[in-house]
Coordinates of C-alpha atoms in Angstrom, one line a residue:
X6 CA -33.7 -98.3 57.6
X7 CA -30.6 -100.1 56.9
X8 CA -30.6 -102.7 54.4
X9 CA -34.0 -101.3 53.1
X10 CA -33.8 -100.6 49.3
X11 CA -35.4 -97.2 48.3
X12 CA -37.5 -97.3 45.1
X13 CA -37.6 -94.4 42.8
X14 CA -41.0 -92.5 44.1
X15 CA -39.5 -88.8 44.0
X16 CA -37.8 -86.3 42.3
X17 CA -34.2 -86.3 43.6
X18 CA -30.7 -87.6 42.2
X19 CA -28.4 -89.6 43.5
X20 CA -25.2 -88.6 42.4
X21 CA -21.7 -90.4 42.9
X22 CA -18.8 -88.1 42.4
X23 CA -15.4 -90.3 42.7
X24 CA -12.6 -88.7 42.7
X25 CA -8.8 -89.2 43.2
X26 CA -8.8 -89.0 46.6
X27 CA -12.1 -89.3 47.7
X28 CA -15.6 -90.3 47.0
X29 CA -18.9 -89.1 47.7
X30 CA -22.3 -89.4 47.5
X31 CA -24.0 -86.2 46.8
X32 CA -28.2 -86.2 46.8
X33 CA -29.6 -83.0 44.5
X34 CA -33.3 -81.9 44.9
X35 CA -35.6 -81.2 41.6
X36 CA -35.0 -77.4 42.8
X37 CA -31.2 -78.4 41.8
X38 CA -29.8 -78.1 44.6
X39 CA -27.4 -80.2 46.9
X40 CA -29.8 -81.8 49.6
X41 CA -27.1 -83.7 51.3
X42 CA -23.7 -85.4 51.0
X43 CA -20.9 -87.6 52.5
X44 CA -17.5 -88.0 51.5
X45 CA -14.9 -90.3 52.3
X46 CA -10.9 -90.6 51.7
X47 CA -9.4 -93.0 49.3
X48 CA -5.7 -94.4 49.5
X49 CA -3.0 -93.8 47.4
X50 CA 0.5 -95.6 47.0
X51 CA 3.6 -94.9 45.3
X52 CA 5.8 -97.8 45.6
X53 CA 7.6 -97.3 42.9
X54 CA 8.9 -94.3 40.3
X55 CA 6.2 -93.3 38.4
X56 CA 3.4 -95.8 40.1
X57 CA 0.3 -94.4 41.8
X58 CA -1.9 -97.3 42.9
X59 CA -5.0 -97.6 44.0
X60 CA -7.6 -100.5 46.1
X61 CA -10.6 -101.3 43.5
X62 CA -12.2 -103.3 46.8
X63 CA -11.6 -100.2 48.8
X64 CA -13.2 -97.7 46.3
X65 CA -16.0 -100.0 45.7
X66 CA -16.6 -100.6 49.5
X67 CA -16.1 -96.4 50.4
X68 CA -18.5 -96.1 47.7
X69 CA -21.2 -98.4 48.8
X70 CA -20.9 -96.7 52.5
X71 CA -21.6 -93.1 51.5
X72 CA -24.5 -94.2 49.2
X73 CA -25.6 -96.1 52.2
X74 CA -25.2 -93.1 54.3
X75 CA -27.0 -90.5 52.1
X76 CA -29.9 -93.0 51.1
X77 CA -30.6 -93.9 54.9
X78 CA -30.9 -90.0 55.9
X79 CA -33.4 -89.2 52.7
X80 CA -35.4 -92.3 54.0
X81 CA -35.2 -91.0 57.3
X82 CA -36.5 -87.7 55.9
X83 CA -39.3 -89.0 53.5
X84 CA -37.2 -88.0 50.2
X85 CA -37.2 -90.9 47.5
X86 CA -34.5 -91.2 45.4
X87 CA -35.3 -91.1 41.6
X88 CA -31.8 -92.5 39.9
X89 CA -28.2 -93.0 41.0
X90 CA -25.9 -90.9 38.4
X91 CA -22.5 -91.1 38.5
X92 CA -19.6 -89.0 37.6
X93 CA -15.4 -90.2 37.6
X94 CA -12.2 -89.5 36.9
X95 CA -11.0 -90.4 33.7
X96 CA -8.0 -92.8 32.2
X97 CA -7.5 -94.5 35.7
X98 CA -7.6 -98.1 34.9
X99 CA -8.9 -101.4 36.8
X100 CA -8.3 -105.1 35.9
X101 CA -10.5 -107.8 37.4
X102 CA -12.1 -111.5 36.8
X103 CA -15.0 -111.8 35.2
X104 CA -16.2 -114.8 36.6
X105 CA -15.6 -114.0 40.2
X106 CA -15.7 -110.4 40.3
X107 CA -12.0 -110.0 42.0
X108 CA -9.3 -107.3 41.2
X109 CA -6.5 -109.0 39.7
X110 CA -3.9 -106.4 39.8
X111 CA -3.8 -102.6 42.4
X112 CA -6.2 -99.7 40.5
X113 CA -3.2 -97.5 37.6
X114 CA -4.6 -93.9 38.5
X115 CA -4.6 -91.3 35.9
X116 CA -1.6 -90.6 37.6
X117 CA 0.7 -93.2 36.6
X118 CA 4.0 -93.0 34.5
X119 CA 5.6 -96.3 34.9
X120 CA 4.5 -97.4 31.5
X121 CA 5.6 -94.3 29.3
X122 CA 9.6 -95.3 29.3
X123 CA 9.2 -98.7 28.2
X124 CA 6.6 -97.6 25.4
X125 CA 8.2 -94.5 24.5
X126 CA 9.1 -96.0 21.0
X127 CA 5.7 -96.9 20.5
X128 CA 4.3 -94.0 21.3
X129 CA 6.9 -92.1 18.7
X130 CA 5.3 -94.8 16.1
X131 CA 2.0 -93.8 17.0
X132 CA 2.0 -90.1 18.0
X133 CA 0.5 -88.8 15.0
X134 CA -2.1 -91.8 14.2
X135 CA -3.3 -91.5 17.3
X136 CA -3.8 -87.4 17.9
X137 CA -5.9 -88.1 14.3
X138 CA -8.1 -90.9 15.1
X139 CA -8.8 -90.2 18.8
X140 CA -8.8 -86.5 19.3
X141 CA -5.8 -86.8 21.7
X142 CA -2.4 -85.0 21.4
X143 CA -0.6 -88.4 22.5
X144 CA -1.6 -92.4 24.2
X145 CA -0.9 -91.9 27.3
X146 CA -3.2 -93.4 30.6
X147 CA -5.4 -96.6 29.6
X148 CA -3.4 -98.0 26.9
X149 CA -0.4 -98.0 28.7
X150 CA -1.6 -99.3 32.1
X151 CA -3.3 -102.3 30.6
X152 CA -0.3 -103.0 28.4
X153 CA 1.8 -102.7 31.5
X154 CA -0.3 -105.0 33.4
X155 CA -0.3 -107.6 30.8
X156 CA 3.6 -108.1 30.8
X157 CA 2.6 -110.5 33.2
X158 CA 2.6 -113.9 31.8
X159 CA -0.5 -115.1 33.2
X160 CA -2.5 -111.9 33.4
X161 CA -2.0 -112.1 29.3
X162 CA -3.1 -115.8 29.3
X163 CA -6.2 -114.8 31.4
X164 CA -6.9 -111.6 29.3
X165 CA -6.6 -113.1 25.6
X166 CA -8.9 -116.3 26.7
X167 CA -11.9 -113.9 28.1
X168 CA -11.4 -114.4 31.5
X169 CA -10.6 -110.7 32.6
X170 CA -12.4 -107.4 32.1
X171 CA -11.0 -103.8 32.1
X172 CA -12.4 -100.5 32.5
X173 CA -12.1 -97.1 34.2
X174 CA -13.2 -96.5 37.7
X175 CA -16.9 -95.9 36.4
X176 CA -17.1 -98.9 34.5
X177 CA -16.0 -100.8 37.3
X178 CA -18.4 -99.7 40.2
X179 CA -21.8 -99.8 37.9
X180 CA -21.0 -103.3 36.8
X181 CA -20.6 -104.2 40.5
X182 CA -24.0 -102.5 41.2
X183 CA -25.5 -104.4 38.8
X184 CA -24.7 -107.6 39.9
X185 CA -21.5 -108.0 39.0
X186 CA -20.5 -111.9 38.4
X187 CA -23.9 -112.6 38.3
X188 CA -24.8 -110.3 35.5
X189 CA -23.4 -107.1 35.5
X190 CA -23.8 -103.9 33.4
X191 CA -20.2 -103.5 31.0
X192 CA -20.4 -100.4 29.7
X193 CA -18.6 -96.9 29.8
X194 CA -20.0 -93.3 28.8
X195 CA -18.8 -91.7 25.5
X196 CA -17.1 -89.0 27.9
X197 CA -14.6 -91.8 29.4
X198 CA -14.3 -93.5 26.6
X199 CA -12.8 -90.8 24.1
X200 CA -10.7 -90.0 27.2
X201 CA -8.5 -93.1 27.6
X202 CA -6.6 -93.1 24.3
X203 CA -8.4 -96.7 22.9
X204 CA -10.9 -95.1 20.8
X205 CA -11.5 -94.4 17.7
X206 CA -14.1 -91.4 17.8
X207 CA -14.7 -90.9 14.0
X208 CA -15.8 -94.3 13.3
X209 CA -17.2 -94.6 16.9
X210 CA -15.2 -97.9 18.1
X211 CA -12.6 -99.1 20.4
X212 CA -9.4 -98.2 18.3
X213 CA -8.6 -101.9 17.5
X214 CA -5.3 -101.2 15.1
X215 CA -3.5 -99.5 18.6
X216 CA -4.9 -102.0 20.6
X217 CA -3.3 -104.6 19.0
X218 CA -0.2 -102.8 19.3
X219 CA 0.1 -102.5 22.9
X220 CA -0.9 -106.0 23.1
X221 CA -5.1 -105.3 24.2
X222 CA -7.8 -107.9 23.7
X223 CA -10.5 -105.7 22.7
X224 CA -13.5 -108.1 23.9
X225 CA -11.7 -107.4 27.4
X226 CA -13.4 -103.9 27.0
X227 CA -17.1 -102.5 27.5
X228 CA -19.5 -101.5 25.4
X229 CA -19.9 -97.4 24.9
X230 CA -23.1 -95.9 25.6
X231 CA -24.9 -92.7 26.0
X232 CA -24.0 -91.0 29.1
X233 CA -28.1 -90.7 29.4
X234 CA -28.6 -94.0 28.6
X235 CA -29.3 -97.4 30.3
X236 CA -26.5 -98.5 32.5
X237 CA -28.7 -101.0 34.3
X238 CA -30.4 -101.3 38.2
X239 CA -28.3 -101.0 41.5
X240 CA -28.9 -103.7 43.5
X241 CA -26.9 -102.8 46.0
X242 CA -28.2 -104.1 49.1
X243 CA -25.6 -103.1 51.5
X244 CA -26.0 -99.7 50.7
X245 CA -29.9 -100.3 50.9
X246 CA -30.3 -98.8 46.9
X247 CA -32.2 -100.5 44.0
X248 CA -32.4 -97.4 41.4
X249 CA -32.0 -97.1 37.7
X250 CA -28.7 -96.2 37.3
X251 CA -28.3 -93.0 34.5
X252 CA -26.6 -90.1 33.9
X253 CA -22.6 -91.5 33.9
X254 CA -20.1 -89.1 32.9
X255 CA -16.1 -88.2 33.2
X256 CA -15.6 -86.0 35.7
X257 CA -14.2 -82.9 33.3
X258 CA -17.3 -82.9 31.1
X259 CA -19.6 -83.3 33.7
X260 CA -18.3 -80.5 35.9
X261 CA -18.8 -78.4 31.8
X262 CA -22.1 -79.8 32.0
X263 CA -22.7 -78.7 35.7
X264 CA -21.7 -74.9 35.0
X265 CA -24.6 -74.7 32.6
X266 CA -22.2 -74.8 29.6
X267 CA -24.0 -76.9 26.8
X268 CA -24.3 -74.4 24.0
X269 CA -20.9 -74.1 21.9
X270 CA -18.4 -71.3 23.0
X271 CA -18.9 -71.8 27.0
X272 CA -15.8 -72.6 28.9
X273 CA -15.5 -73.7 32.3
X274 CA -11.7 -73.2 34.0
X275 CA -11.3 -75.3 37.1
X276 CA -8.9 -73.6 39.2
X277 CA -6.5 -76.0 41.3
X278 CA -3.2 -77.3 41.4
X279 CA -2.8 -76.1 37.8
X280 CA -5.9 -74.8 35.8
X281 CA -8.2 -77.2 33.8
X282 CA -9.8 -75.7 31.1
X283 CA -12.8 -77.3 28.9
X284 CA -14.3 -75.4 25.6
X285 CA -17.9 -76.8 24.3
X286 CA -16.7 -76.7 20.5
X287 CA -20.3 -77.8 19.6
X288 CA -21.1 -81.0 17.3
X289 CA -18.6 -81.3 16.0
X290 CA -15.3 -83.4 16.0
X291 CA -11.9 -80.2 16.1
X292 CA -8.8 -80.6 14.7
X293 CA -6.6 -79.8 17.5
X294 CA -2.6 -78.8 18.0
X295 CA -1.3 -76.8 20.6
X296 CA -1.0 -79.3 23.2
X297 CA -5.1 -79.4 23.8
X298 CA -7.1 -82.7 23.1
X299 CA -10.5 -83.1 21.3
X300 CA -13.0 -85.6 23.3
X301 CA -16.6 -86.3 23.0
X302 CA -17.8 -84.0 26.0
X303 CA -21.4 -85.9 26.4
X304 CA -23.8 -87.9 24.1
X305 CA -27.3 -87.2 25.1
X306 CA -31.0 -87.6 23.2
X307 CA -30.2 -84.1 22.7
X308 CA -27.0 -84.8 20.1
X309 CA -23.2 -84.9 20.8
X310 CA -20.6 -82.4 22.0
X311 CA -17.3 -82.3 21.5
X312 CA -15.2 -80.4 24.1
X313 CA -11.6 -79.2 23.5
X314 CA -9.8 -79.9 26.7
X315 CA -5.9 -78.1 28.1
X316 CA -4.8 -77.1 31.3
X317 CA -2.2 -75.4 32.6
X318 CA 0.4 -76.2 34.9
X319 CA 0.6 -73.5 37.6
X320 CA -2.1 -72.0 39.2
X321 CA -2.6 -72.6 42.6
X322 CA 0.6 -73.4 42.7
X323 CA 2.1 -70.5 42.2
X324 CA 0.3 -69.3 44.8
X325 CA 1.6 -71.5 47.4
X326 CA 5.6 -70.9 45.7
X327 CA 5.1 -67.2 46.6
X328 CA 4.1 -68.4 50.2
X329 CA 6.5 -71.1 50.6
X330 CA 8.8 -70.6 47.9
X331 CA 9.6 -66.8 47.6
X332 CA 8.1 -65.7 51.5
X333 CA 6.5 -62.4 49.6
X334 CA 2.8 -63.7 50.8
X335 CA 2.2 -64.8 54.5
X336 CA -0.8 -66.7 53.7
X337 CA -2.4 -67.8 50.7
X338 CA -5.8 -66.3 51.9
X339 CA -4.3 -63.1 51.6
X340 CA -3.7 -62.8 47.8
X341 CA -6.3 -60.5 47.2
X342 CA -5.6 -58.0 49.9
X343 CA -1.6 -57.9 49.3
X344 CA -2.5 -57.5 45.0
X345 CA -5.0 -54.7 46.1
X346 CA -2.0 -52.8 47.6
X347 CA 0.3 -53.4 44.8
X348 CA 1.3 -50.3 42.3
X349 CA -0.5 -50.8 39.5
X350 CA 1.7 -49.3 36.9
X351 CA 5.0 -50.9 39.0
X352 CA 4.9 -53.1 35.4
X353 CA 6.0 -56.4 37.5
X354 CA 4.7 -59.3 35.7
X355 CA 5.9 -62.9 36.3
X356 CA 5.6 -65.9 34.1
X357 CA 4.9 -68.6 35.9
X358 CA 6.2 -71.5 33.7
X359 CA 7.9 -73.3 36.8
X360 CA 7.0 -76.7 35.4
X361 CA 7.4 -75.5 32.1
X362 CA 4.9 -74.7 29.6
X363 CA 1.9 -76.6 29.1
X364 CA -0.8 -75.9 26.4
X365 CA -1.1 -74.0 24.5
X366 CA 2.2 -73.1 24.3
X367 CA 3.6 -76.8 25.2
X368 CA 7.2 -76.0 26.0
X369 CA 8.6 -78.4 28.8
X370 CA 11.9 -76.4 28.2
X371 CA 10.3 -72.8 29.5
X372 CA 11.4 -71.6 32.7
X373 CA 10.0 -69.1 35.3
X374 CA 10.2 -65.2 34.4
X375 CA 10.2 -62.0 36.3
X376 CA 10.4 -59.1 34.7
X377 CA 9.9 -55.3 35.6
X378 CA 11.5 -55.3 38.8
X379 CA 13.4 -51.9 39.9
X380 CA 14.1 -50.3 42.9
X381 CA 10.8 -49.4 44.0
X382 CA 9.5 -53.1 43.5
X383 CA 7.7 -54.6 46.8
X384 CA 5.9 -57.8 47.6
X385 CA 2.7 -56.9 46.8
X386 CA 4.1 -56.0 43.4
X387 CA 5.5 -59.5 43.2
X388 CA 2.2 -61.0 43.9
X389 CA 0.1 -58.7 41.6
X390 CA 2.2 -59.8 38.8
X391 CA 2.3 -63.6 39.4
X392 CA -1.6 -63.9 39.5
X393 CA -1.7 -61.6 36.9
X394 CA 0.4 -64.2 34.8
X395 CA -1.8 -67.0 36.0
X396 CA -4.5 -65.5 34.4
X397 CA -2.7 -64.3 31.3
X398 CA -1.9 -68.3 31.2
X399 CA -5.4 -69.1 31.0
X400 CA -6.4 -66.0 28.6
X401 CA -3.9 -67.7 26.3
X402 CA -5.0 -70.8 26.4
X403 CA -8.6 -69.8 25.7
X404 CA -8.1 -68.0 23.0
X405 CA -6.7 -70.9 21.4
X406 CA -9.5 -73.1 21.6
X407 CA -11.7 -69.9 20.0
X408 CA -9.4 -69.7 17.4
X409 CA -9.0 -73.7 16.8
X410 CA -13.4 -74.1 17.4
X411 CA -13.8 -71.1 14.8
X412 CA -16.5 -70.5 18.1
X413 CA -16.3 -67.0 19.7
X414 CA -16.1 -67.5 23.4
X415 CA -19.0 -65.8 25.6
X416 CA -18.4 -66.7 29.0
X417 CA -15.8 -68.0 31.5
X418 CA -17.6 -70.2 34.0
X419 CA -14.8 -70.7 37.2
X420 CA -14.7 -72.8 39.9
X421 CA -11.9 -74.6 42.2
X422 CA -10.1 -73.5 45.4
X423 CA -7.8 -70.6 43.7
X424 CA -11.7 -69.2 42.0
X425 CA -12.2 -67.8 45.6
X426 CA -9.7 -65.1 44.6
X427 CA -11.4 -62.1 43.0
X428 CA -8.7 -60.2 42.5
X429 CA -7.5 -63.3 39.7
X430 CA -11.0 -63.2 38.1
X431 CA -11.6 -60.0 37.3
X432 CA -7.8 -59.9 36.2
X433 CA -9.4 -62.9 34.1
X434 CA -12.5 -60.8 32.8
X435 CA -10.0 -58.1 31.8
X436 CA -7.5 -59.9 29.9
X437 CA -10.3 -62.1 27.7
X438 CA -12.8 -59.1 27.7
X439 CA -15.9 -61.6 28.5
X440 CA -17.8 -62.3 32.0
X441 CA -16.2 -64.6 34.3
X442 CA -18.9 -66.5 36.0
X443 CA -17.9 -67.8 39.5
X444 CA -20.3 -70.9 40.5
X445 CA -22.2 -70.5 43.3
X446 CA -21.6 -74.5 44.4
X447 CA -18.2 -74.4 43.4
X448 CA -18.4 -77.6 45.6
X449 CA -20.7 -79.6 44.0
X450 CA -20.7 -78.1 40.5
X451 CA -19.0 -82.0 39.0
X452 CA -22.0 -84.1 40.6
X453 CA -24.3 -81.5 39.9
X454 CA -23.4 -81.9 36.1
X455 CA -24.3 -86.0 36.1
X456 CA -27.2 -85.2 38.3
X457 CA -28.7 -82.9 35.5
X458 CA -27.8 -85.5 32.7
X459 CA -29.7 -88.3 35.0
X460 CA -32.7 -85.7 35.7
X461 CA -33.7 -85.0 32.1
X462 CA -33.3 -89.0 31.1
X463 CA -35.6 -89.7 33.7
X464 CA -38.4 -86.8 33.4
X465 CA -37.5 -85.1 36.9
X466 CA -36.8 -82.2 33.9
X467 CA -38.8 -82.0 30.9
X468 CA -35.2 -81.0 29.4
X469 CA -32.0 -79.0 29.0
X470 CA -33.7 -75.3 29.8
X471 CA -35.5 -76.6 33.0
X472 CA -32.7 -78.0 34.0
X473 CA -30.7 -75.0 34.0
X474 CA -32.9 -73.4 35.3
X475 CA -32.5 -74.4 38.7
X476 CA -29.1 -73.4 39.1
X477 CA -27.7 -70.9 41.7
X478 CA -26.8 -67.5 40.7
X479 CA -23.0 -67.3 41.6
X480 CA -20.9 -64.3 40.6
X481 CA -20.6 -62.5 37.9
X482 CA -17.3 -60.4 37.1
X483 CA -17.7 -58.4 34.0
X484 CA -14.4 -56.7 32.4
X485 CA -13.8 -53.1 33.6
X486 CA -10.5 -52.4 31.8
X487 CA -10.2 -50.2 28.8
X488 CA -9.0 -52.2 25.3
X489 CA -6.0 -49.7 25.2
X490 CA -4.8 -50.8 28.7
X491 CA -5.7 -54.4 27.8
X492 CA -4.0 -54.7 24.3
X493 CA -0.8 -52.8 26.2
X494 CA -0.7 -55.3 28.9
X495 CA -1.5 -58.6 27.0
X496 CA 2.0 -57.0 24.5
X497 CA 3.9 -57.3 27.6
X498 CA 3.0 -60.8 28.5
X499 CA 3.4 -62.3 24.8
X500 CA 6.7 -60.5 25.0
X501 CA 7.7 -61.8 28.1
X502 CA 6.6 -65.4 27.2
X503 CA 8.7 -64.9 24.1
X504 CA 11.7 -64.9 26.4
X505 CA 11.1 -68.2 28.6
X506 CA 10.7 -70.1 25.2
X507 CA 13.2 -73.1 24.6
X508 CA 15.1 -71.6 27.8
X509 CA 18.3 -74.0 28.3
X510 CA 19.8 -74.7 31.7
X511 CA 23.3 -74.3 31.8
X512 CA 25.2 -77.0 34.1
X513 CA 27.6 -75.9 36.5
X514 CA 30.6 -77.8 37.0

């Protein structure tokens, strides 16, 4: 019934997965699977260069309505509702009073740039402090918003005399569960945490020296905890839930944690825009380079593990350029049908730095390369060789993290919209010679990672192997090409990279 709190007397989760531009309540089973869910869109503005903004209110509200949705239908159905885990994106910053529980200033996503030009100085100053003391290659996100924010005269009065709090979009919503004004839980999961760029993960405390620096009040901040730990009771009457709330997590690591990855050497590879790649690098803290980060990737009862984190900067993309861009694929469904009738000696390969480089070979300055072409060359060719490159990207950056972890990698664990390709994972199997796991959820593999986390805290799993357990079976591709072929065709693509290196421009006049 609406309006009727449900009290834990079951075995399920309640799991809220906010994204960028949505959020949704997802409710998992004790059988681990995803009983029911219900998303809703978020807005986004750009006003100005560099600004994307978002409504705290409006998150908050969207979030209380699909809890509310979800918890009415399990009611309906007899299912109690054990906890309410959470999972977020990371680095996107809110502002609000403390007193009254108001925004004071629009949401800075993760996506926002506005701050970087004014700061680039201090970021120069602080480049090297801060990849040493936080894990991160540069400060980018969190510190900059809130010292963007605070130019603001008043905002700065308000902040250095306690009357503001700031936090990421996690932080936020479970202290307005818990009663916001009237006695809120402030507190963020390691996972966010070593994320934003504020703190300092070997001494395990908000990194007061660069907080001072970009002008942050550190009291303004929450206090870290577990993401197993205590994070208060919902009382959120609207949405008709009173639960213990556990299980809060970044959205990155939990989606790690979701694939099953928790011993050191699993990777999980989320395949979108660009690919997103996180390596468990075990207990300990990894001295990175390469353009990758190192970030606590969860602290449970069961210890703490580090993740090294990268992406790469075409992926799906380059699917849609040789749709939209090049006309060589008439749909992007079709990828793995048009590769299939490619040559496969034709020895087309494309590099598809379009945006440049990203990790591991962090080179703004590469360009786009495609080599091989003759006479004989077709389409399919074309597209053989660009998803081949997409996974060569990927192989690369992989490889790195084994090499930086001193961890040798066992299994690639894939999800994301271009992981529906099979043609691009077993090119992905071939080129890094282990399994490439495809989830079988691909949806809800994020939430399902907090809903785990949440499920052992509160004994709906007597621990990590039972929880595990219960996930699906998805695909497995194992490598089928011989280490000859492999070694010949991962030459050509270090070769080829070689050449879109430093590439310069020339301007026309």
């Amino acid at each position: 019934m609406p309006g009727r709190p449900i009290i834990a007397t079951s075995t399920s989760i309640l799991v809220l997965d906010e994204g960028t531009t949505s959020t949704r309540a997802v409710l998992f089973g004790s059988d681990g699977r995803a009983l029911d869910s219900e998303a809703r869109p978020l807005s986004i503005e750009t006003k100005v260069s560099g600004a994307v903004e978002q409504d705290a209110t409006e998150i908050y509200e969207r979030s209380v309505d699909v809890l509310r949705t979800v918890a009415e239908r399990a009611a309906a159905g007899g299912q109690g509702i054990t906890a309410l885990a959470m999972t977020a994106q990371r680095t996107t910053t809110v502002l609000w009073d403390r007193t009254t529980g108001e925004p004071v200033a629009p949401v800075y996503s993760w996506q926002d740039t506005r701050a970087i030009p004014m700061l680039d100085d201090l970021r120069e100053q602080w480049a090297q402090a801060v990849t040493r003391t936080t894990g991160l290659q540069y400060a980018s996100g969190s510190p900059f918003h809130l010292a963007w924010m605070l130019r603001d005269p008043e905002l700065r009065r308000r902040a250095e005399a306690g009357e503001l709090l700031a936090g990421t979009i996690e932080t936020w919503l479970v202290w307005k569960f818990t009663g916001g004004p009237d006695g809120g839980v402030f507190r963020t999961p390691w996972s966010c945490a070593g994320s934003s760029g504020l703190y300092d993960s070997a001494r395990d405390r908000w990194y007061e020296e660069f907080l001072s620096a970009v002008g942050v009040p550190v009291a303004m901040l929450p206090e870290v905890t577990a993401e197993d730990g205590d994070y208060g009771m919902a009382r959120v009457a609207s949405a008709g839930v009173e639960l213990p709330i556990t299980g809060v997590v970044g959205d990155q690591q939990s989606a790690l944690y979701g694939h099953g990855g928790l011993a050191p050497g699993a990777v999980k590879c989320t395949h979108g825009t660009g690919s997103f790649v996180d390596f468990n690098a075990g207990p300990h803290n990894v001295a990175t380079g390469y353009g990758l980060d190192c970030r606590t990737g969860w602290q449970t009862r069961a210890g703490r593990s580090y993740v090294l984190e990268g992406g790469t900067s075409v992926s799906g993309s380059g699917i849609d350029w040789l749709v939209e861009g090049l006309g060589v694929l008439e749909r992007a469904d079709l990828v793995d049908a048009t590769y299939r009738a490619a040559d496969r000696e034709s020895g087309v390969l494309c590099v598809p730095a379009l945006a440049g480089f990203a990790a591991p070979h962090w080179d703004g300055q590469a360009r786009g390369l495609l080599v091989g072409l003759n006479r004989g060359t077709t389409k399919a060719d074309v597209v053989r060789g660009t998803v081949d490159g997409i996974a060569h990207t990927v192989t690369d950056l992989v490889e790195t993290m084994g090499r930086l972890a001193g961890v040798p990698v066992t299994t690639l664990l894939v999800d994301g919209g271009l992981s529906r390709s099979d043609t691009l994972l077993q090119a992905q199997a071939d080129f890094l010679q282990v399994p490439v796991v495809r989830a079988a959820d691909p949806e809800f593999v994020t939430a399902r990672g907090a809903a785990l986390i949440a499920g052992i805290a509160t004994g709906v799993w007597d621990g990590e192997e039972s929880a595990l357990a219960t996930a699906a079976e998805g695909r497995t591709f194992e490598p089928m090409m011989a280490e000859t072929e492999r070694r010949i065709r991962r030459g050509a693509w270090q070769d080829a990279v070689d050449r879109t290196l430093g590439w310069h421009t020339p301007a026309y006049r």
